[in-house]
PDB file of C-alpha atoms in Angstrom:
ATOM      1  CA  UNK A  30      22.634  29.153 -52.401  1.00 47.00           C
ATOM      2  CA  UNK A  31      19.768  27.705 -50.655  1.00 47.00           C
ATOM      3  CA  UNK A  32      16.571  26.944 -52.443  1.00 49.00           C
ATOM      4  CA  UNK A  33      13.460  28.632 -51.163  1.00 48.00           C
ATOM      5  CA  UNK A  34      12.084  25.241 -50.300  1.00 48.00           C
ATOM      6  CA  UNK A  35      14.883  24.469 -47.800  1.00 46.00           C
ATOM      7  CA  UNK A  36      14.262  27.739 -45.891  1.00 47.00           C
ATOM      8  CA  UNK A  37      10.674  26.768 -45.207  1.00 50.00           C
ATOM      9  CA  UNK A  38       9.768  24.691 -42.198  1.00 50.00           C
ATOM     10  CA  UNK A  39       8.287  21.626 -43.612  1.00 53.00           C
ATOM     11  CA  UNK A  40       6.143  19.483 -41.370  1.00 55.00           C
ATOM     12  CA  UNK A  41       5.445  15.955 -42.115  1.00 59.00           C
ATOM     13  CA  UNK A  42       1.871  14.694 -42.346  1.00 56.00           C
ATOM     14  CA  UNK A  43       2.213  12.815 -39.070  1.00 57.00           C
ATOM     15  CA  UNK A  44       3.243  16.079 -37.314  1.00 57.00           C
ATOM     16  CA  UNK A  45       0.216  17.883 -38.720  1.00 54.00           C
ATOM     17  CA  UNK A  46      -2.030  15.021 -37.634  1.00 53.00           C
ATOM     18  CA  UNK A  47      -0.425  15.110 -34.124  1.00 54.00           C
ATOM     19  CA  UNK A  48      -1.301  18.905 -33.774  1.00 55.00           C
ATOM     20  CA  UNK A  49      -4.943  18.450 -34.856  1.00 65.00           C
ATOM     21  CA  UNK A  50      -6.010  16.331 -31.874  1.00 69.00           C
ATOM     22  CA  UNK A  51      -4.461  18.873 -29.516  1.00 84.00           C
ATOM     23  CA  UNK A  52      -6.286  21.720 -31.235  1.00 84.00           C
ATOM     24  CA  UNK A  53      -9.494  19.687 -31.239  1.00 85.00           C
ATOM     25  CA  UNK A  54      -9.050  18.738 -27.645  1.00 87.00           C
ATOM     26  CA  UNK A  55      -8.489  22.396 -26.767  1.00 89.00           C
ATOM     27  CA  UNK A  56     -11.563  23.498 -28.679  1.00 89.00           C
ATOM     28  CA  UNK A  57     -13.638  20.715 -27.063  1.00 91.00           C
ATOM     29  CA  UNK A  58     -12.311  21.641 -23.645  1.00 92.00           C
ATOM     30  CA  UNK A  59     -13.281  25.310 -24.229  1.00 93.00           C
ATOM     31  CA  UNK A  60     -16.711  24.266 -25.494  1.00 95.00           C
ATOM     32  CA  UNK A  61     -17.261  22.061 -22.446  1.00 96.00           C
ATOM     33  CA  UNK A  62     -16.142  24.848 -20.114  1.00 96.00           C
ATOM     34  CA  UNK A  63     -18.550  27.331 -21.811  1.00 96.00           C
ATOM     35  CA  UNK A  64     -21.453  24.868 -21.675  1.00 97.00           C
ATOM     36  CA  UNK A  65     -20.625  24.080 -17.975  1.00 97.00           C
ATOM     37  CA  UNK A  66     -20.698  27.804 -17.204  1.00 98.00           C
ATOM     38  CA  UNK A  67     -24.012  28.262 -19.013  1.00 98.00           C
ATOM     39  CA  UNK A  68     -25.504  25.309 -17.117  1.00 98.00           C
ATOM     40  CA  UNK A  69     -24.255  26.766 -13.845  1.00 98.00           C
ATOM     41  CA  UNK A  70     -25.925  30.157 -14.644  1.00 98.00           C
ATOM     42  CA  UNK A  71     -29.104  28.381 -15.724  1.00 98.00           C
ATOM     43  CA  UNK A  72     -29.151  26.295 -12.484  1.00 98.00           C
ATOM     44  CA  UNK A  73     -28.554  29.428 -10.374  1.00 98.00           C
ATOM     45  CA  UNK A  74     -31.446  31.208 -12.138  1.00 98.00           C
ATOM     46  CA  UNK A  75     -33.658  28.114 -11.670  1.00 98.00           C
ATOM     47  CA  UNK A  76     -32.806  28.026  -7.936  1.00 98.00           C
ATOM     48  CA  UNK A  77     -33.786  31.695  -7.669  1.00 98.00           C
ATOM     49  CA  UNK A  78     -37.099  31.017  -9.421  1.00 98.00           C
ATOM     50  CA  UNK A  79     -37.764  27.961  -7.192  1.00 98.00           C
ATOM     51  CA  UNK A  80     -37.152  30.093  -4.160  1.00 97.00           C
ATOM     52  CA  UNK A  81     -39.587  32.725  -5.413  1.00 98.00           C
ATOM     53  CA  UNK A  82     -42.152  30.163  -6.256  1.00 98.00           C
ATOM     54  CA  UNK A  83     -41.862  28.662  -2.783  1.00 97.00           C
ATOM     55  CA  UNK A  84     -42.195  32.039  -1.197  1.00 97.00           C
ATOM     56  CA  UNK A  85     -45.204  32.944  -3.323  1.00 98.00           C
ATOM     57  CA  UNK A  86     -46.761  29.550  -2.714  1.00 98.00           C
ATOM     58  CA  UNK A  87     -46.474  29.953   1.057  1.00 97.00           C
ATOM     59  CA  UNK A  88     -48.173  33.408   0.762  1.00 97.00           C
ATOM     60  CA  UNK A  89     -50.925  31.896  -1.313  1.00 98.00           C
ATOM     61  CA  UNK A  90     -51.513  29.009   1.104  1.00 98.00           C
ATOM     62  CA  UNK A  91     -51.544  31.553   3.997  1.00 98.00           C
ATOM     63  CA  UNK A  92     -54.140  33.714   2.142  1.00 98.00           C
ATOM     64  CA  UNK A  93     -56.251  30.645   1.420  1.00 98.00           C
ATOM     65  CA  UNK A  94     -56.248  29.711   5.125  1.00 98.00           C
ATOM     66  CA  UNK A  95     -57.351  33.275   6.036  1.00 97.00           C
ATOM     67  CA  UNK A  96     -60.134  33.086   3.455  1.00 98.00           C
ATOM     68  CA  UNK A  97     -61.251  29.737   4.886  1.00 98.00           C
ATOM     69  CA  UNK A  98     -61.357  31.105   8.378  1.00 98.00           C
ATOM     70  CA  UNK A  99     -63.288  34.185   7.213  1.00 98.00           C
ATOM     71  CA  UNK A 100     -65.788  31.950   5.344  1.00 98.00           C
ATOM     72  CA  UNK A 101     -66.263  29.802   8.389  1.00 98.00           C
ATOM     73  CA  UNK A 102     -66.825  32.846  10.586  1.00 98.00           C
ATOM     74  CA  UNK A 103     -69.300  34.346   8.079  1.00 98.00           C
ATOM     75  CA  UNK A 104     -71.210  31.023   7.828  1.00 98.00           C
ATOM     76  CA  UNK A 105     -71.535  30.891  11.633  1.00 98.00           C
ATOM     77  CA  UNK A 106     -72.717  34.540  11.700  1.00 98.00           C
ATOM     78  CA  UNK A 107     -75.268  33.816   8.954  1.00 98.00           C
ATOM     79  CA  UNK A 108     -76.501  30.743  10.795  1.00 98.00           C
ATOM     80  CA  UNK A 109     -77.016  32.803  13.928  1.00 98.00           C
ATOM     81  CA  UNK A 110     -78.865  35.519  12.002  1.00 98.00           C
ATOM     82  CA  UNK A 111     -81.086  32.864  10.403  1.00 97.00           C
ATOM     83  CA  UNK A 112     -81.907  31.339  13.774  1.00 97.00           C
ATOM     84  CA  UNK A 113     -82.804  34.815  15.216  1.00 97.00           C
ATOM     85  CA  UNK A 114     -84.893  35.618  12.194  1.00 97.00           C
ATOM     86  CA  UNK A 115     -86.754  32.326  12.441  1.00 97.00           C
ATOM     87  CA  UNK A 116     -87.389  32.773  16.225  1.00 97.00           C
ATOM     88  CA  UNK A 117     -88.664  36.316  15.506  1.00 97.00           C
ATOM     89  CA  UNK A 118     -90.937  35.050  12.775  1.00 96.00           C
ATOM     90  CA  UNK A 119     -92.342  32.281  14.949  1.00 95.00           C
ATOM     91  CA  UNK A 120     -92.925  34.744  17.747  1.00 95.00           C
ATOM     92  CA  UNK A 121     -94.852  37.091  15.365  1.00 94.00           C
ATOM     93  CA  UNK A 122     -96.891  34.112  13.989  1.00 93.00           C
ATOM     94  CA  UNK A 123     -97.702  32.925  17.472  1.00 92.00           C
ATOM     95  CA  UNK A 124     -98.813  36.497  18.484  1.00 91.00           C
ATOM     96  CA  UNK A 125    -101.037  36.739  15.350  1.00 90.00           C
ATOM     97  CA  UNK A 126    -102.543  33.270  16.072  1.00 89.00           C
ATOM     98  CA  UNK A 127    -103.488  34.229  19.638  1.00 88.00           C
ATOM     99  CA  UNK A 128    -105.223  37.374  18.462  1.00 71.00           C
ATOM    100  CA  UNK A 129    -107.498  35.520  15.992  1.00 66.00           C
TER     101      UNK A 129
END
């Protein structure tokens, strides 16, 4: 009759130690794979955000240029109005001085 002990598979301590690095390596490999996938997703999201920022930045720069052009046109118009007003005022003053 066999003893219960002989029916069991007994592994030596060196065999147990040999399995641990393989398990550890497998776990580390899985962890590295997961982290790598997370980094790839994060980088893809960052690239999308960078693209959106570039697009929005270009629109903002374009809007600023339009505002500059409008401001320059408005300034020129106001300068012309000022010159006309001054000429009219001088004309009125000259007319009043002649009548005195």
